[in-house]
XYZ file of C-alpha atoms in Angstrom:
337
model
C 0.000 0.000 0.000
C 1.095 3.566 -0.581
C 2.557 4.915 2.665
C 3.386 8.410 1.427
C 0.155 9.757 2.897
C 0.733 8.327 6.369
C -0.865 10.552 8.987
C 0.695 10.972 12.415
C -1.996 12.352 14.770
C 0.750 13.974 16.850
C 3.604 13.923 14.341
C 6.407 12.593 16.518
C 9.251 13.417 14.151
C 8.274 17.085 14.046
C 6.387 17.631 17.288
C 8.871 16.060 19.655
C 11.880 17.796 18.136
C 10.100 21.116 18.518
C 9.368 20.688 22.226
C 11.196 23.355 24.172
C 11.677 25.384 20.986
C 8.305 26.542 19.697
C 5.958 25.066 22.301
C 5.505 26.587 25.740
C 5.220 24.188 28.644
C 3.814 24.360 32.152
C 3.182 21.938 34.999
C 0.195 21.954 37.314
C -0.432 20.356 40.667
C -2.902 17.527 40.819
C -3.987 15.096 38.155
C -6.473 15.552 35.326
C -6.437 11.815 34.610
C -9.899 10.216 35.072
C -10.167 7.120 37.287
C -12.689 4.622 35.913
C -14.140 1.790 37.998
C -14.630 -1.424 35.977
C -16.472 -3.346 38.688
C -19.607 -5.232 37.588
C -18.470 -4.668 34.012
C -21.199 -6.638 32.223
C -24.009 -4.953 34.151
C -22.429 -1.496 33.824
C -21.039 -1.810 30.280
C -22.990 1.153 28.873
C -21.992 3.438 31.767
C -18.342 2.336 31.605
C -18.277 2.771 27.831
C -19.443 6.360 28.193
C -16.754 7.068 30.795
C -14.032 5.497 28.657
C -15.170 7.351 25.555
C -15.231 10.691 27.352
C -11.748 10.137 28.800
C -10.328 8.960 25.474
C -11.782 11.811 23.437
C -11.072 14.608 25.924
C -7.822 13.567 27.625
C -6.360 10.486 25.957
C -5.330 9.119 29.371
C -7.328 7.333 32.062
C -6.766 4.983 34.990
C -8.584 1.757 35.818
C -9.602 0.308 39.166
C -11.390 -2.982 39.942
C -10.185 -4.289 36.593
C -9.816 -7.945 37.565
C -6.027 -8.207 37.907
C -5.139 -8.629 41.570
C -2.369 -6.685 43.280
C -0.731 -10.013 44.090
C -0.479 -11.144 40.466
C 0.759 -7.716 39.377
C 3.391 -7.707 42.119
C 4.438 -11.232 41.144
C 5.067 -9.988 37.604
C 7.051 -7.073 39.028
C 9.069 -9.606 41.020
C 9.931 -11.464 37.826
C 10.973 -8.202 36.197
C 13.211 -7.426 39.157
C 14.819 -10.881 38.881
C 15.522 -10.394 35.181
C 16.973 -6.915 35.526
C 19.032 -8.142 38.484
C 20.945 -10.548 36.249
C 24.509 -9.720 35.282
C 24.875 -7.617 32.151
C 26.528 -10.416 30.207
C 23.604 -12.689 31.084
C 20.992 -10.199 29.869
C 23.051 -9.545 26.751
C 22.371 -13.130 25.659
C 18.785 -12.046 24.950
C 19.232 -8.884 22.862
C 16.502 -6.811 21.285
C 16.347 -8.009 17.709
C 15.735 -5.448 14.994
C 12.190 -5.453 13.696
C 10.878 -7.907 16.288
C 10.192 -5.763 19.372
C 11.438 -8.671 21.467
C 14.396 -8.979 23.826
C 16.534 -6.809 26.095
C 17.881 -3.327 25.458
C 19.901 -0.906 27.554
C 19.690 2.850 26.879
C 18.848 2.083 23.252
C 15.771 4.274 22.750
C 16.422 7.846 21.682
C 13.463 10.208 21.641
C 13.283 12.910 18.965
C 12.166 15.285 21.743
C 15.504 14.962 23.578
C 18.074 13.562 21.166
C 19.472 11.471 24.021
C 18.850 7.923 25.178
C 16.149 7.246 27.754
C 17.709 6.416 31.127
C 16.372 2.889 31.315
C 16.640 -0.709 30.277
C 13.757 -2.833 29.098
C 12.802 -6.361 28.101
C 10.114 -6.875 25.463
C 7.889 -9.947 25.205
C 6.214 -10.368 21.810
C 4.927 -13.935 21.583
C 5.842 -15.022 18.023
C 9.311 -13.437 18.186
C 10.735 -14.921 21.389
C 12.905 -17.716 19.953
C 16.141 -17.887 22.000
C 15.115 -14.841 24.030
C 13.766 -16.486 27.197
C 16.164 -16.613 30.204
C 15.286 -20.263 30.860
C 18.661 -21.168 32.334
C 18.751 -18.313 34.810
C 15.007 -18.048 35.567
C 13.232 -21.370 34.840
C 9.710 -20.170 35.750
C 10.012 -16.784 34.050
C 8.623 -17.788 30.630
C 5.451 -19.535 31.786
C 4.627 -16.935 34.430
C 5.171 -13.931 32.192
C 3.198 -15.468 29.328
C 0.323 -16.049 31.747
C 0.488 -12.413 32.863
C 0.719 -11.235 29.255
C -2.467 -13.163 28.510
C -4.248 -11.490 31.426
C -3.171 -8.086 30.107
C -4.465 -8.977 26.644
C -7.851 -9.995 28.042
C -8.240 -6.683 29.859
C -7.045 -4.686 26.862
C -9.598 -6.397 24.612
C -12.343 -5.673 27.150
C -11.516 -1.947 27.056
C -11.176 -1.927 23.271
C -14.554 -3.664 22.920
C -16.135 -0.547 24.432
C -14.471 1.635 21.813
C -15.586 -0.803 19.109
C -19.178 -0.315 20.261
C -18.920 3.459 19.935
C -17.106 3.355 16.595
C -19.747 1.148 15.020
C -17.574 -1.955 14.725
C -18.536 -5.426 15.888
C -17.912 -5.831 19.616
C -15.102 -8.366 19.061
C -13.552 -6.334 16.221
C -10.365 -5.454 18.095
C -10.019 -8.901 19.677
C -9.914 -10.348 16.167
C -7.436 -7.646 15.119
C -5.170 -8.649 18.045
C -5.498 -12.421 17.603
C -2.972 -14.156 19.883
C -3.166 -17.352 17.864
C -1.732 -15.744 14.755
C 1.936 -15.576 13.782
C 1.126 -11.995 12.810
C 0.498 -11.104 16.482
C 2.606 -8.168 17.670
C 1.175 -6.901 20.939
C 3.991 -6.510 23.455
C 4.501 -6.748 27.196
C 7.395 -4.475 28.117
C 9.224 -4.643 31.438
C 10.966 -1.389 32.315
C 13.721 -0.472 34.757
C 14.611 3.193 35.124
C 18.071 3.563 36.625
C 18.531 4.839 40.165
C 19.939 8.331 40.642
C 23.392 7.997 42.194
C 24.786 11.437 41.420
C 22.680 14.581 42.098
C 24.284 16.153 39.026
C 22.140 13.807 36.925
C 19.099 15.792 37.973
C 20.477 18.814 36.135
C 22.045 17.233 33.083
C 19.427 14.566 32.329
C 15.970 15.937 33.212
C 14.056 13.078 31.581
C 14.121 9.386 32.282
C 12.004 9.048 29.131
C 11.529 11.976 26.776
C 8.131 13.252 25.649
C 6.446 11.021 23.091
C 3.192 9.519 21.943
C 2.732 5.755 21.690
C 2.145 4.260 18.277
C -0.075 1.331 19.276
C -3.834 1.164 19.864
C -3.947 1.089 23.659
C -1.190 1.141 26.280
C -1.765 -0.182 29.798
C 0.887 0.812 32.349
C 1.495 -0.754 35.752
C 3.284 1.409 38.337
C 4.385 0.988 41.932
C 3.391 3.299 44.754
C 6.163 5.786 45.494
C 7.827 5.357 42.102
C 6.260 8.261 40.217
C 7.473 10.496 37.430
C 4.998 9.728 34.645
C 3.410 12.887 33.263
C 0.814 13.430 30.544
C -0.142 16.528 28.626
C -3.898 16.940 28.710
C -3.845 19.253 25.688
C -5.319 17.980 22.427
C -2.693 19.504 20.169
C 0.654 21.277 20.270
C -0.423 24.654 18.956
C -0.533 26.265 22.392
C 0.949 25.663 25.824
C 1.465 22.032 26.788
C 0.209 21.485 30.323
C 1.785 18.506 32.084
C -0.113 16.597 34.757
C 1.548 14.051 37.024
C -0.036 10.610 36.735
C -0.476 9.011 40.184
C 1.574 5.854 40.746
C -0.528 3.517 42.881
C -0.209 -0.243 43.356
C -2.938 -2.066 41.454
C -4.160 0.933 39.486
C -3.588 0.614 35.726
C -2.866 3.742 33.701
C -4.051 3.644 30.086
C -3.463 5.877 27.109
C -4.654 5.933 23.528
C -1.983 5.344 20.904
C -1.542 6.855 17.458
C -2.783 3.687 15.727
C -6.172 3.863 17.443
C -6.386 7.599 16.892
C -5.997 6.994 13.175
C -8.391 4.003 13.315
C -11.038 6.205 14.972
C -10.661 8.946 12.349
C -9.064 11.132 15.054
C -11.961 10.886 17.499
C -9.814 9.210 20.177
C -6.807 11.248 21.289
C -3.205 10.074 21.433
C -1.544 12.144 24.130
C 2.037 13.186 24.745
C 3.618 11.783 27.892
C 7.054 11.505 29.496
C 8.841 10.293 32.615
C 10.674 13.049 34.428
C 13.654 12.694 36.738
C 12.911 12.914 40.477
C 13.448 16.246 42.155
C 15.273 17.122 45.344
C 13.572 15.433 48.276
C 11.834 12.822 46.131
C 12.561 9.097 45.860
C 15.848 8.614 43.963
C 15.940 4.832 43.749
C 15.178 2.382 40.983
C 11.872 2.860 39.197
C 10.069 -0.156 37.745
C 7.027 -0.196 35.523
C 5.390 -2.578 33.066
C 3.505 -1.659 29.921
C 1.287 -3.763 27.711
C 0.946 -2.415 24.183
C -2.145 -3.538 22.271
C -0.836 -3.488 18.709
C -2.970 -4.916 15.922
C -1.637 -7.973 14.088
C 0.755 -7.199 11.284
C -1.614 -8.138 8.482
C -4.637 -6.271 9.844
C -5.756 -3.329 7.718
C -6.314 -0.066 9.592
C -9.205 1.950 8.223
C -11.548 4.192 10.182
C -15.348 3.996 10.035
C -15.452 7.178 7.958
C -12.345 6.267 5.902
C -10.724 9.608 6.672
C -7.250 8.242 5.894
C -6.010 5.715 3.336
C -6.025 2.096 4.468
C -2.692 0.567 5.485
C -1.587 -2.501 7.406
C -0.536 -2.398 11.036
C 2.905 -3.687 10.008
C 3.440 -0.759 7.678
C 2.323 1.684 10.330
C 4.383 0.279 13.206
C 7.556 -0.142 11.155
C 7.563 3.548 10.389
C 6.929 4.511 13.997
C 9.570 2.163 15.413
C 12.140 3.558 12.995
C 11.417 6.985 14.437
C 12.209 5.884 17.987
C 15.151 3.513 17.924
C 18.776 3.942 17.031
C 21.473 1.321 17.105
C 23.442 1.478 20.332
C 25.693 -0.938 22.150
C 23.941 -3.189 24.671
C 26.867 -3.168 27.066
């Protein structure tokens, strides 16, 4: 398909590079991120759908409570992440991020156009069809089965949320579940484990203000797990970059899942749902300076799925074509040691 007309709802290559140059920024106290209760989902589907739609069209970010994933199972997944990142560097380097697969381990390999420098983190990506030789089975025998089980739980919740958007967009209720079919070799949704490095030298707070530079996600829906006391995630509640970007801190609370709309779903909805800029800032004096862990599940449509909105505002293209362009905008080759 012709990709010359690709539309970036918040054009990362141009928008992020211009941050701090042509766009004014401000921070406000308190959070503008809606908290949505998913309890009694089947009985309250219509009410929950309205809340999700409002949050996704007005803010682009929202948080979920009573979503069905227990704090214990989330913490167990965090424990597995901690075990993996605690391995020696040469051990982790046996499972490197492979180009074009979004699977494996990377260390300071992601450079944001908004900063021009590498994010201060390491991560390990789990993308089911691409994990050959990338599981740390020797070091962590239970890691594979436990993380695949958690990934499945994330997928189930993501499809539940996306089914609400399908209802409002006029698609069949299981439209997005079919588009994210786990049984297909074309599957490319990803569970990403993240470790932001501890601050050991106060000078870092001046020279490296961002643990992760401002960006939009290029998937359909991102679900982020955070730990209480390990904050730093901020979102801009503005709908575009023409005026001042206002940054709101996103509360980090055990068991609460933070969600944001990605560029793919914004395009798929003919721009009704809003993909929102976000970043992870460095801690400030007096704040927690230790290691920061988070996990993100990216609902990314299968490679062969065609993205076309209900009103056909933009030319149809496959998810593979879309994601390849976005990944190329965010990664550079760097040493993993």
